[in-house]
Short mmCIF file of C-alpha atoms in Angstrom, two decimals:
data_model
loop_
_atom_site.label_atom_id
_atom_site.label_comp_id
_atom_site.label_asym_id
_atom_site.label_seq_id
_atom_site.Cartn_x
_atom_site.Cartn_y
_atom_site.Cartn_z
CA MET A 1 -144.46 -147.26 -154.04
CA TYR A 2 -143.28 -145.53 -150.88
CA ARG A 3 -140.59 -148.27 -150.45
CA PHE A 4 -139.05 -147.28 -153.80
CA SER A 5 -136.45 -145.00 -152.15
CA ASN A 6 -135.26 -147.83 -149.89
CA THR A 7 -134.82 -150.09 -152.91
CA VAL A 8 -132.85 -147.45 -154.84
CA ILE A 9 -130.56 -146.70 -151.88
CA GLY A 10 -130.06 -150.43 -151.30
CA PHE A 11 -129.00 -151.12 -154.89
CA LEU A 12 -126.76 -148.04 -155.08
CA ASN A 13 -124.93 -148.97 -151.91
CA LEU A 14 -124.60 -152.60 -152.97
CA PHE A 15 -122.91 -151.39 -156.15
CA THR A 16 -120.51 -149.05 -154.28
CA LEU A 17 -119.86 -151.77 -151.69
CA LEU A 18 -118.70 -154.13 -154.43
CA ALA A 19 -116.73 -151.34 -156.12
CA SER A 20 -114.77 -150.64 -152.92
CA ILE A 21 -113.26 -154.16 -152.96
CA PRO A 22 -111.05 -153.65 -156.06
CA ILE A 23 -110.08 -150.18 -154.77
CA ILE A 24 -108.79 -151.68 -151.51
CA GLY A 25 -107.17 -154.51 -153.48
CA ALA A 26 -105.31 -152.01 -155.68
CA GLY A 27 -104.02 -150.19 -152.59
CA LEU A 28 -102.78 -153.43 -151.03
CA TRP A 29 -101.18 -154.48 -154.31
CA MET A 30 -99.30 -151.18 -154.49
CA ALA A 31 -97.88 -151.90 -151.03
CA ARG A 32 -95.92 -154.75 -152.60
CA SER A 33 -94.44 -152.55 -155.30
CA SER A 34 -91.11 -150.80 -154.82
CA THR A 35 -91.92 -148.12 -157.42
CA THR A 36 -92.07 -144.74 -155.71
CA CYS A 37 -94.87 -143.43 -157.96
CA GLU A 38 -97.15 -146.33 -157.12
CA SER A 39 -96.49 -146.30 -153.37
CA PHE A 40 -97.23 -142.56 -153.43
CA LEU A 41 -100.88 -143.42 -154.28
CA GLN A 42 -101.22 -146.32 -151.84
CA THR A 43 -102.48 -144.43 -148.76
CA PRO A 44 -105.16 -142.35 -150.58
CA LEU A 45 -106.47 -145.45 -152.35
CA LEU A 46 -106.75 -147.45 -149.12
CA ALA A 47 -108.42 -144.53 -147.32
CA VAL A 48 -110.99 -144.01 -150.09
CA GLY A 49 -111.64 -147.75 -150.34
CA PHE A 50 -112.32 -148.26 -146.63
CA VAL A 51 -114.50 -145.12 -146.35
CA VAL A 52 -116.60 -146.23 -149.33
CA LEU A 53 -116.85 -149.75 -147.85
CA VAL A 54 -118.06 -148.58 -144.42
CA VAL A 55 -120.47 -145.94 -145.75
CA SER A 56 -121.94 -148.31 -148.34
CA LEU A 57 -122.38 -151.05 -145.76
CA ALA A 58 -124.25 -148.70 -143.42
CA GLY A 59 -126.51 -147.47 -146.23
CA PHE A 60 -127.22 -151.00 -147.50
CA ILE A 61 -128.08 -152.38 -144.05
CA GLY A 62 -130.18 -149.36 -143.14
CA ALA A 63 -132.19 -149.34 -146.38
CA CYS A 64 -132.69 -153.07 -146.89
CA PHE A 65 -133.14 -154.16 -143.27
CA HIS A 66 -134.92 -150.99 -142.04
CA VAL A 67 -132.29 -150.10 -139.43
CA ALA A 68 -132.91 -146.44 -138.70
CA TRP A 69 -129.67 -145.71 -136.83
CA ALA A 70 -127.57 -147.13 -139.70
CA LEU A 71 -129.37 -144.92 -142.21
CA TRP A 72 -128.97 -141.94 -139.88
CA ALA A 73 -125.20 -142.55 -139.69
CA TYR A 74 -125.13 -142.98 -143.47
CA LEU A 75 -126.86 -139.63 -144.02
CA VAL A 76 -124.54 -137.83 -141.59
CA VAL A 77 -121.45 -139.17 -143.38
CA MET A 78 -122.97 -138.34 -146.76
CA LEU A 79 -123.62 -134.76 -145.62
CA LEU A 80 -119.99 -134.45 -144.46
CA LEU A 81 -118.81 -135.94 -147.76
CA ILE A 82 -120.88 -133.48 -149.80
CA THR A 83 -119.57 -130.55 -147.74
CA ALA A 84 -115.96 -131.72 -148.09
CA LEU A 85 -116.33 -132.31 -151.84
CA LEU A 86 -117.84 -128.86 -152.29
CA GLY A 87 -114.89 -127.28 -150.45
CA ILE A 88 -112.35 -129.29 -152.45
CA THR A 89 -114.04 -128.34 -155.72
CA ILE A 90 -114.01 -124.61 -154.93
CA PHE A 91 -110.39 -124.84 -153.79
CA GLY A 92 -109.46 -126.80 -156.94
CA PHE A 93 -110.89 -124.16 -159.28
CA ALA A 94 -109.10 -121.42 -157.30
CA VAL A 95 -105.73 -123.20 -157.42
CA THR A 96 -105.91 -124.15 -161.11
CA SER A 97 -106.99 -120.71 -162.32
CA GLN A 98 -103.34 -119.63 -162.70
CA GLY A 99 -100.66 -121.12 -164.93
CA GLY A 100 -100.33 -122.31 -168.50
CA GLY A 101 -97.59 -122.51 -171.06
CA VAL A 102 -95.84 -119.75 -173.00
CA PRO A 103 -95.54 -120.27 -176.79
CA VAL A 104 -92.01 -120.46 -178.20
CA ALA A 105 -91.34 -118.77 -181.53
CA GLY A 106 -90.78 -121.30 -184.30
CA ARG A 107 -91.60 -124.29 -182.07
CA VAL A 108 -94.69 -126.43 -181.58
CA TYR A 109 -94.19 -126.96 -177.85
CA LYS A 110 -94.62 -124.49 -175.01
CA GLU A 111 -92.39 -123.63 -172.08
CA TYR A 112 -93.47 -123.16 -168.47
CA HIS A 113 -92.41 -120.74 -165.74
CA LEU A 114 -92.74 -121.48 -162.04
CA GLU A 115 -93.79 -117.94 -161.09
CA ASP A 116 -96.94 -118.25 -163.25
CA TYR A 117 -98.56 -120.75 -160.85
CA SER A 118 -100.42 -120.21 -157.60
CA PRO A 119 -98.33 -119.63 -154.45
CA TRP A 120 -99.87 -122.70 -152.78
CA LEU A 121 -98.73 -125.02 -155.58
CA ARG A 122 -95.28 -123.42 -155.71
CA SER A 123 -94.76 -123.88 -151.99
CA ARG A 124 -95.64 -127.60 -152.24
CA ILE A 125 -93.43 -128.33 -155.25
CA LYS A 126 -90.43 -126.55 -153.69
CA ASP A 127 -90.45 -128.79 -150.61
CA PRO A 128 -87.28 -130.93 -150.92
CA ARG A 129 -88.93 -134.18 -149.84
CA THR A 130 -91.88 -133.70 -152.18
CA TRP A 131 -89.62 -132.87 -155.11
CA ALA A 132 -87.37 -135.87 -154.41
CA THR A 133 -90.40 -138.15 -154.69
CA ILE A 134 -91.61 -136.52 -157.91
CA ARG A 135 -88.11 -136.52 -159.41
CA SER A 136 -87.84 -140.24 -158.75
CA CYS A 137 -91.19 -140.78 -160.46
CA ILE A 138 -90.05 -138.92 -163.57
CA LEU A 139 -86.82 -140.93 -163.72
CA ASN A 140 -88.67 -144.23 -163.32
CA SER A 141 -91.17 -143.30 -166.04
CA ARG A 142 -88.29 -142.77 -168.55
CA THR A 143 -90.09 -139.73 -169.90
CA CYS A 144 -86.89 -138.10 -171.14
CA ALA A 145 -85.52 -141.34 -172.60
CA LYS A 146 -88.34 -141.25 -175.17
CA ILE A 147 -86.88 -138.12 -176.79
CA SER A 148 -83.20 -138.68 -176.06
CA GLN A 149 -82.46 -139.53 -179.73
CA TRP A 150 -84.27 -136.53 -181.19
CA THR A 151 -82.41 -134.29 -183.62
CA PRO A 152 -82.71 -130.47 -183.65
CA VAL A 153 -85.19 -130.87 -186.51
CA ASP A 154 -87.41 -133.06 -184.32
CA TYR A 155 -87.57 -130.30 -181.72
CA LEU A 156 -88.76 -127.92 -184.43
CA ARG A 157 -91.49 -130.22 -185.74
CA ASN A 158 -92.77 -132.19 -182.75
CA ASP A 159 -94.71 -131.25 -179.64
CA LEU A 160 -93.55 -131.96 -176.08
CA THR A 161 -95.47 -132.72 -172.91
CA PRO A 162 -95.10 -130.14 -170.13
CA ILE A 163 -92.71 -132.45 -168.24
CA GLN A 164 -90.61 -133.16 -171.34
CA SER A 165 -90.44 -129.46 -172.14
CA GLY A 166 -89.37 -128.48 -168.63
CA CYS A 167 -87.24 -131.44 -167.51
CA CYS A 168 -85.64 -132.99 -170.59
CA LYS A 169 -84.05 -129.94 -172.22
CA PRO A 170 -82.73 -126.53 -171.20
CA PRO A 171 -84.84 -123.43 -171.89
CA THR A 172 -84.86 -122.55 -175.60
CA SER A 173 -83.41 -119.11 -174.82
CA CYS A 174 -80.18 -120.62 -173.43
CA ASN A 175 -77.02 -119.97 -175.44
CA TYR A 176 -74.05 -122.29 -174.89
CA GLY A 177 -71.78 -121.02 -177.67
CA ALA A 178 -68.13 -120.94 -176.64
CA ASP A 179 -67.44 -117.64 -178.42
CA THR A 180 -70.58 -115.92 -177.15
CA VAL A 181 -70.14 -112.85 -175.00
CA ALA A 182 -71.23 -113.60 -171.46
CA VAL A 183 -74.76 -112.29 -170.94
CA ALA A 184 -77.30 -112.80 -168.21
CA GLN A 185 -79.33 -115.94 -168.85
CA ASP A 186 -82.13 -117.86 -167.18
CA GLY A 187 -80.90 -119.59 -164.03
CA ASP A 188 -82.05 -122.92 -165.47
CA CYS A 189 -79.43 -122.58 -168.22
CA TYR A 190 -76.75 -123.14 -165.57
CA ARG A 191 -78.58 -126.02 -163.91
CA TRP A 192 -78.77 -128.03 -167.15
CA ASN A 193 -76.45 -131.01 -167.57
CA ASN A 194 -76.24 -133.57 -170.38
CA ALA A 195 -76.01 -136.50 -167.94
CA ALA A 196 -79.12 -138.70 -168.28
CA ASP A 197 -79.80 -138.68 -164.54
CA VAL A 198 -79.33 -134.91 -164.22
CA LEU A 199 -80.63 -133.10 -167.35
CA CYS A 200 -82.88 -130.29 -166.06
CA TYR A 201 -84.48 -132.19 -163.17
CA GLU A 202 -83.44 -129.47 -160.70
CA CYS A 203 -84.64 -126.64 -162.92
CA ASP A 204 -87.56 -124.39 -162.07
CA SER A 205 -88.88 -125.15 -165.55
CA CYS A 206 -89.07 -128.84 -164.63
CA LYS A 207 -91.09 -128.04 -161.51
CA ALA A 208 -93.31 -125.77 -163.60
CA GLY A 209 -93.86 -128.59 -166.13
CA VAL A 210 -94.95 -130.89 -163.31
CA LEU A 211 -97.29 -128.22 -161.96
CA GLU A 212 -98.82 -127.78 -165.42
CA SER A 213 -99.58 -131.50 -165.59
CA ILE A 214 -101.07 -131.37 -162.08
CA ARG A 215 -103.04 -128.21 -162.91
CA SER A 216 -104.53 -129.76 -166.06
CA ASP A 217 -105.52 -133.00 -164.31
CA TRP A 218 -106.84 -131.18 -161.24
CA HIS A 219 -108.99 -128.87 -163.37
CA LYS A 220 -110.56 -131.88 -165.13
CA LEU A 221 -111.10 -133.51 -161.73
CA SER A 222 -112.82 -130.36 -160.44
CA VAL A 223 -115.26 -130.49 -163.36
CA LEU A 224 -115.94 -134.14 -162.55
CA ASN A 225 -116.46 -133.16 -158.89
CA VAL A 226 -119.28 -130.83 -159.93
CA VAL A 227 -121.04 -133.76 -161.60
CA MET A 228 -120.40 -135.92 -158.54
CA LEU A 229 -121.87 -133.24 -156.27
CA VAL A 230 -125.11 -133.23 -158.26
CA VAL A 231 -125.28 -137.04 -158.08
CA LEU A 232 -124.50 -137.14 -154.34
CA ILE A 233 -127.12 -134.50 -153.55
CA GLY A 234 -129.68 -136.58 -155.48
CA ILE A 235 -128.66 -139.75 -153.58
CA TYR A 236 -128.79 -137.84 -150.28
CA SER A 237 -132.36 -136.70 -151.05
CA ILE A 238 -133.41 -140.29 -151.79
CA GLY A 239 -131.65 -141.38 -148.60
CA CYS A 240 -133.70 -138.92 -146.55
CA CYS A 241 -136.88 -140.45 -147.98
CA ALA A 242 -135.58 -143.93 -147.18
CA PHE A 243 -134.85 -142.83 -143.61
CA GLN A 244 -138.43 -141.60 -143.18
CA ASN A 245 -139.75 -144.88 -144.59
CA THR A 246 -137.59 -146.83 -142.16
CA ARG A 247 -138.89 -144.81 -139.20
CA ARG A 248 -142.47 -145.55 -140.29
CA ALA A 249 -141.67 -149.24 -140.67
CA GLU A 250 -140.57 -149.44 -137.02
CA THR A 251 -144.18 -148.86 -135.92
CA ASP A 252 -145.77 -150.41 -139.02
CA TYR A 253 -147.73 -147.25 -139.94
CA PRO A 254 -148.96 -147.51 -143.54
CA TYR A 255 -148.11 -144.42 -145.60
CA GLY A 256 -150.94 -141.87 -145.40
CA ASP A 257 -153.00 -143.91 -142.91
CA ASN A 258 -153.30 -143.30 -139.16
CA ARG A 259 -154.68 -146.73 -138.35
CA MET A 260 -152.49 -148.65 -135.91
CA THR A 261 -152.84 -152.35 -136.68
CA LYS A 262 -149.74 -153.87 -135.10
CA VAL A 263 -147.12 -151.98 -133.21
CA HIS A 264 -143.55 -153.24 -133.25
CA PRO A 265 -141.49 -151.53 -130.52
CA ARG A 266 -138.34 -149.75 -131.54
CA TRP A 267 -134.98 -151.43 -130.88
CA ASP A 268 -134.49 -149.38 -127.69
CA PHE A 269 -138.04 -149.81 -126.29
CA TYR A 270 -137.32 -152.70 -123.92
CA TRP A 271 -134.09 -151.10 -122.67
CA TRP A 272 -135.89 -147.87 -121.74
CA ARG A 273 -138.77 -149.79 -120.14
CA TRP A 274 -136.32 -151.77 -117.99
CA LEU A 275 -134.57 -148.53 -116.96
CA ARG A 276 -137.92 -146.92 -116.04
CA ASP A 277 -138.99 -149.92 -113.93
CA ARG A 278 -135.69 -149.88 -112.03
CA ARG A 279 -136.08 -146.17 -111.32
CA GLU A 280 -139.63 -146.64 -110.04
CA GLN A 281 -138.45 -149.40 -107.71
CA LEU A 282 -135.82 -147.10 -106.25
CA TYR A 283 -138.33 -144.33 -105.53
#
């Protein structure tokens, strides 16, 4: 029964070891694609895949073949992973606590304002290189093309995604009447253009729509991270038991029994004995 923890850790790491193969394969496949959105995810996927592969391999070897140093390395990495995941989860909840859409009178959809989001997110989305990548993704996804044939009635009846609301149309408050007295309007009203490759892609409302999509997904991911933390802490506890079992197996001590039937030296026993004999010869 006391080997149960080794068996559990072995099977869990075998499963994650096999799961890392398609993750790495997906990252390598994205390297062949010219689509900006897909290549944007390539590096994180490859990094996650290789980390999972190495950690799972260490845990599998340590648990199934009773290699104490491999299990020790596995536990150290797992502790670092739990700490990092905890920090990311706390940061994620802090970042996604601000934001959200503003209802529009007489419309189903909402509109989004950049100043409603956290300063950290705003600073990232305003970076020209970051926004150029995201803008290219939106264009390639043809998000605005899906509503390009809508009539004014469709805008009254149908809902819009945050990106469609911010990037595919000007703010609802804009007034483009030729005989209208000039009044101060939202700056996005002047950035809007009917050209399919321009629209409102440089508007603050477009950036806010992207941030709303990120905020929603990140908040869901943070909830999932909480579940993952509970699972990882449970696996780490089982791993500690497996490590203790592996240390006992090195000297063949039965659990709860002090009898010493056969002693198998540790992997470093002969090396230390050779070093001690050389030192005694010198002195």
